[in-house]
PDB file of C-alpha atoms in Angstrom:
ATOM      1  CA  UNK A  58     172.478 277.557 -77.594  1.00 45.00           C
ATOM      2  CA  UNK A  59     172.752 279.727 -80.417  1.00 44.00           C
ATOM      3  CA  UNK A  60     174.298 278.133 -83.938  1.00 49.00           C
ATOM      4  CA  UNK A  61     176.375 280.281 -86.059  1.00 49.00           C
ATOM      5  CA  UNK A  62     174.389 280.929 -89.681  1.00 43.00           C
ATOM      6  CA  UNK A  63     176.391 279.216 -91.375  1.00 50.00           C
ATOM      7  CA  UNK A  64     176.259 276.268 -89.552  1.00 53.00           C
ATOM      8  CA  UNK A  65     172.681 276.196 -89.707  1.00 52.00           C
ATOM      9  CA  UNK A  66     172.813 275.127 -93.754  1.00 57.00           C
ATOM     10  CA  UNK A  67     174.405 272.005 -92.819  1.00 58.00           C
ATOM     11  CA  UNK A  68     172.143 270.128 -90.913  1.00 57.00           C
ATOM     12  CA  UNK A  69     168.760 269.608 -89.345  1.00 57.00           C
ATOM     13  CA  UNK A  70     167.598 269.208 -85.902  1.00 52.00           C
ATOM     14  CA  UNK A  71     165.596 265.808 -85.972  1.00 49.00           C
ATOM     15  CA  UNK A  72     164.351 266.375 -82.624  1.00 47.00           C
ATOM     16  CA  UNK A  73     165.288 267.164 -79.438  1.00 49.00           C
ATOM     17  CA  UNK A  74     163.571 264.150 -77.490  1.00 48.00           C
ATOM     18  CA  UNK A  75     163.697 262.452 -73.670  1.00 49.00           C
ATOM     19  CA  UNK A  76     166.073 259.660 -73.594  1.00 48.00           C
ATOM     20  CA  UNK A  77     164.313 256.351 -71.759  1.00 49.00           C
ATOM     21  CA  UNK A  78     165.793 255.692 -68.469  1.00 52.00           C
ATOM     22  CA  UNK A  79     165.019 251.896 -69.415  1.00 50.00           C
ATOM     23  CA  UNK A  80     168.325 249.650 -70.233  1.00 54.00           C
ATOM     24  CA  UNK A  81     170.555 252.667 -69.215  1.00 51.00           C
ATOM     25  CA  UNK A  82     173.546 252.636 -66.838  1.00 56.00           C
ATOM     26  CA  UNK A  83     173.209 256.553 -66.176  1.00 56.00           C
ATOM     27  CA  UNK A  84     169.976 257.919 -67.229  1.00 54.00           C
ATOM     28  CA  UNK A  85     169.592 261.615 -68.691  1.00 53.00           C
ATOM     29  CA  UNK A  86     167.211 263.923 -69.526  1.00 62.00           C
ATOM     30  CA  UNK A  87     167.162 264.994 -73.034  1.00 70.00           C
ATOM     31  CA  UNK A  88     168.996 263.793 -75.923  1.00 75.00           C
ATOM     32  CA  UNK A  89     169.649 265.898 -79.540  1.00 79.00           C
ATOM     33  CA  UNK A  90     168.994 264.037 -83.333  1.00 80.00           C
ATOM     34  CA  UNK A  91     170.727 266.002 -85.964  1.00 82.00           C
ATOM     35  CA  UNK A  92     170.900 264.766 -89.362  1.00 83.00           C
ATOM     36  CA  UNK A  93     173.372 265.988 -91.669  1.00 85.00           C
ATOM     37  CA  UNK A  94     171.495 267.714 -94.995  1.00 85.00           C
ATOM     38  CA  UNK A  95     174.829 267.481 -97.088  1.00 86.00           C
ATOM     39  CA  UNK A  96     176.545 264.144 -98.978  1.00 90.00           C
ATOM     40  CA  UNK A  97     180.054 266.242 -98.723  1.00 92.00           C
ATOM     41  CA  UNK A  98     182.366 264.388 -96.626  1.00 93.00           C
ATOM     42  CA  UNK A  99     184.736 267.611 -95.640  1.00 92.00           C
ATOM     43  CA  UNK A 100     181.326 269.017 -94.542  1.00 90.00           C
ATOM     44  CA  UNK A 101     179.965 266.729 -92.471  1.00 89.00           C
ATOM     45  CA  UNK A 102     183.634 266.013 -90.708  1.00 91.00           C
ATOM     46  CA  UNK A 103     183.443 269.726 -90.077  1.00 88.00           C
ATOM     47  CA  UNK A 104     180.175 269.862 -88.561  1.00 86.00           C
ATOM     48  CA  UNK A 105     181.055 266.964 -86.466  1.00 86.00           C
ATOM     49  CA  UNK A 106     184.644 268.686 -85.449  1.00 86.00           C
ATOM     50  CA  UNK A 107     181.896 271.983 -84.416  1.00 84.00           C
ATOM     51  CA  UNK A 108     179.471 269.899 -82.280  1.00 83.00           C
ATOM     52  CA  UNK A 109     182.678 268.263 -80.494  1.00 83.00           C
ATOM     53  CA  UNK A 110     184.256 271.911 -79.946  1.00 85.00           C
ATOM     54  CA  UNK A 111     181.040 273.905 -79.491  1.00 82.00           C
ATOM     55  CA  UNK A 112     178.196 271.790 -77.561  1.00 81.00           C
ATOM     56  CA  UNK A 113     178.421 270.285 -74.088  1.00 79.00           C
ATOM     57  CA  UNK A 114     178.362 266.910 -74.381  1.00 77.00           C
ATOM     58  CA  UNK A 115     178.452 266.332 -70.850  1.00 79.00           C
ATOM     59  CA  UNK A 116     175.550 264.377 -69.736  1.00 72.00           C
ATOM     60  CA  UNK A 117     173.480 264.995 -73.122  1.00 75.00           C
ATOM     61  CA  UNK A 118     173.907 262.551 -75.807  1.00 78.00           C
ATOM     62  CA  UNK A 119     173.897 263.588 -79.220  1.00 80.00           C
ATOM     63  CA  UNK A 120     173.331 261.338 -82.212  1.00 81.00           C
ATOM     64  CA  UNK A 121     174.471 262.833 -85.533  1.00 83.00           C
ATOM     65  CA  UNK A 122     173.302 261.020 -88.738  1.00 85.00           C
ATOM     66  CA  UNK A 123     175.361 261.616 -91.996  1.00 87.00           C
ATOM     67  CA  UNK A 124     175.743 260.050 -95.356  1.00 90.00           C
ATOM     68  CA  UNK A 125     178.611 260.927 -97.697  1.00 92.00           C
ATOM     69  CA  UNK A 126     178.767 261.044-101.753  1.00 94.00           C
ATOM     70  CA  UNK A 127     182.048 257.819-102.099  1.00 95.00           C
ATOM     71  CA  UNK A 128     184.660 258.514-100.128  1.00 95.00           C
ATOM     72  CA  UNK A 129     187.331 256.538 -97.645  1.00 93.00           C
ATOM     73  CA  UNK A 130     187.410 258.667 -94.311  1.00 92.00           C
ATOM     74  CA  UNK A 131     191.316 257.309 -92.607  1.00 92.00           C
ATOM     75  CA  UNK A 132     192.018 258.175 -89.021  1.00 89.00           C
ATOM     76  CA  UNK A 133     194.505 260.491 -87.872  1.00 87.00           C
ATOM     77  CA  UNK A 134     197.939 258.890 -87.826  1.00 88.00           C
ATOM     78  CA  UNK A 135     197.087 256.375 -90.856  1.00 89.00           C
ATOM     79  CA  UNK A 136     198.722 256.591 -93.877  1.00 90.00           C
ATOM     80  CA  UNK A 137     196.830 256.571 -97.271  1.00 91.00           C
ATOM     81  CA  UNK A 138     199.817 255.437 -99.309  1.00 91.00           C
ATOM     82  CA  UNK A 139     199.235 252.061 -97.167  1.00 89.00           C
ATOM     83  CA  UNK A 140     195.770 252.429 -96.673  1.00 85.00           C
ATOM     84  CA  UNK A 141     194.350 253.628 -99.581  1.00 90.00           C
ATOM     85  CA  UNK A 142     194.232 252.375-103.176  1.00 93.00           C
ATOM     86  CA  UNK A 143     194.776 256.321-103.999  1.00 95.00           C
ATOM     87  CA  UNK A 144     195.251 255.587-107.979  1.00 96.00           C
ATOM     88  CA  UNK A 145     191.801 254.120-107.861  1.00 96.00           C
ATOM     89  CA  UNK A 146     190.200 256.725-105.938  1.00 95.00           C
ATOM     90  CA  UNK A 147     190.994 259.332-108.483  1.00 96.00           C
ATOM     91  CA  UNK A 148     190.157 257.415-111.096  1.00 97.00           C
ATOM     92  CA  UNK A 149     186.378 256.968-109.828  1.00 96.00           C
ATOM     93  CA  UNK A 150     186.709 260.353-108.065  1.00 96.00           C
ATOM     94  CA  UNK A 151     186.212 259.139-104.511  1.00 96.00           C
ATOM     95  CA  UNK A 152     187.467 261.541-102.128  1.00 96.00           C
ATOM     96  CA  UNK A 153     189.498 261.130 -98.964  1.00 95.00           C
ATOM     97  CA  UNK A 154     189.413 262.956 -95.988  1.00 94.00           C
ATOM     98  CA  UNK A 155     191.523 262.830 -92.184  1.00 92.00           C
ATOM     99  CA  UNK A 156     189.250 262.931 -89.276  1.00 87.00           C
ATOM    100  CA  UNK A 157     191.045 264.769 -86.413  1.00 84.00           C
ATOM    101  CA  UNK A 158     190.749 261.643 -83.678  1.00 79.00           C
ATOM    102  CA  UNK A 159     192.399 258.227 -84.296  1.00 74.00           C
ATOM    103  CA  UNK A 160     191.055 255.127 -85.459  1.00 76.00           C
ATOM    104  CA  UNK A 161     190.374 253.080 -88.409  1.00 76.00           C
ATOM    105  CA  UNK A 162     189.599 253.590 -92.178  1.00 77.00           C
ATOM    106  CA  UNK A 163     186.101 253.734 -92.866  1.00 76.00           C
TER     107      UNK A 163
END
C-alpha cells in the first residue's frame, strides 16, 4: 500500500508483526503497529479518520498508538456547552476536538 507523503510525517510503522492464533476467536495473519509521532490532537484524529478511509481493515487488525498535548476529544452528537467546562479550557489552553463516530468524551 502506498502512503501519501504527507501522511508519512505523522506517524511510524512500529512493526508489521504475526498476530498469535492463541486466545483468538478468528485468527489472522499479520497485524500493523503504528504509533503516532505528533502530540496534536487534530492530527492524530486525522490520521486515524485516513487509516479508517484508506486501509482495509478487513481481516487485519491495526493498533494505532497516540498521545495528545491536553485536550478533551467529545463524540459526534455531544455537546460541549454540556460537556465541556469550555471557559476553563481556554483558560489553560486545552483544545477540543469532534471525532467523526459517536461515543463518549474522552
Amino acid at each position: 500500500m502506498l502512503i501519501p507523503f504527507s501522511m508519512k510525517n505523522c506517524f511510524q510503522l512500529l512493526c508489521n508483526c504475526q498476530v498469535p492464533a492463541a486466545g483468538f476467536k478468528k485468527t489472522v495473519k499479520n497485524g500493523l503497529i503504528l504509533q503516532s509521532i505528533s502530540n496534536d490532537v487534530y492530527q492524530n484524529l486525522a490520521v486515524e479518520d485516513w487509516i479508517h478511509d484508506h486501509m482495509n481493515l478487513e481481516g487485519k487488525p491495526i493498533l494505532f498508538f497516540w498521545q495528545n498535548s491536553p485536550s478533551v476529544v467529545i463524540g459526534r452528537h455531544q455537546n460541549p456547552w454540556q460537556e465541556c467546562n469550555l471557559n476553563l479550557m481556554r483558560e489553560e489552553g486545552i483544545k477540543l476536538a469532534r471525532r467523526r463516530s459517536g461515543g463518549g468524551t474522552v
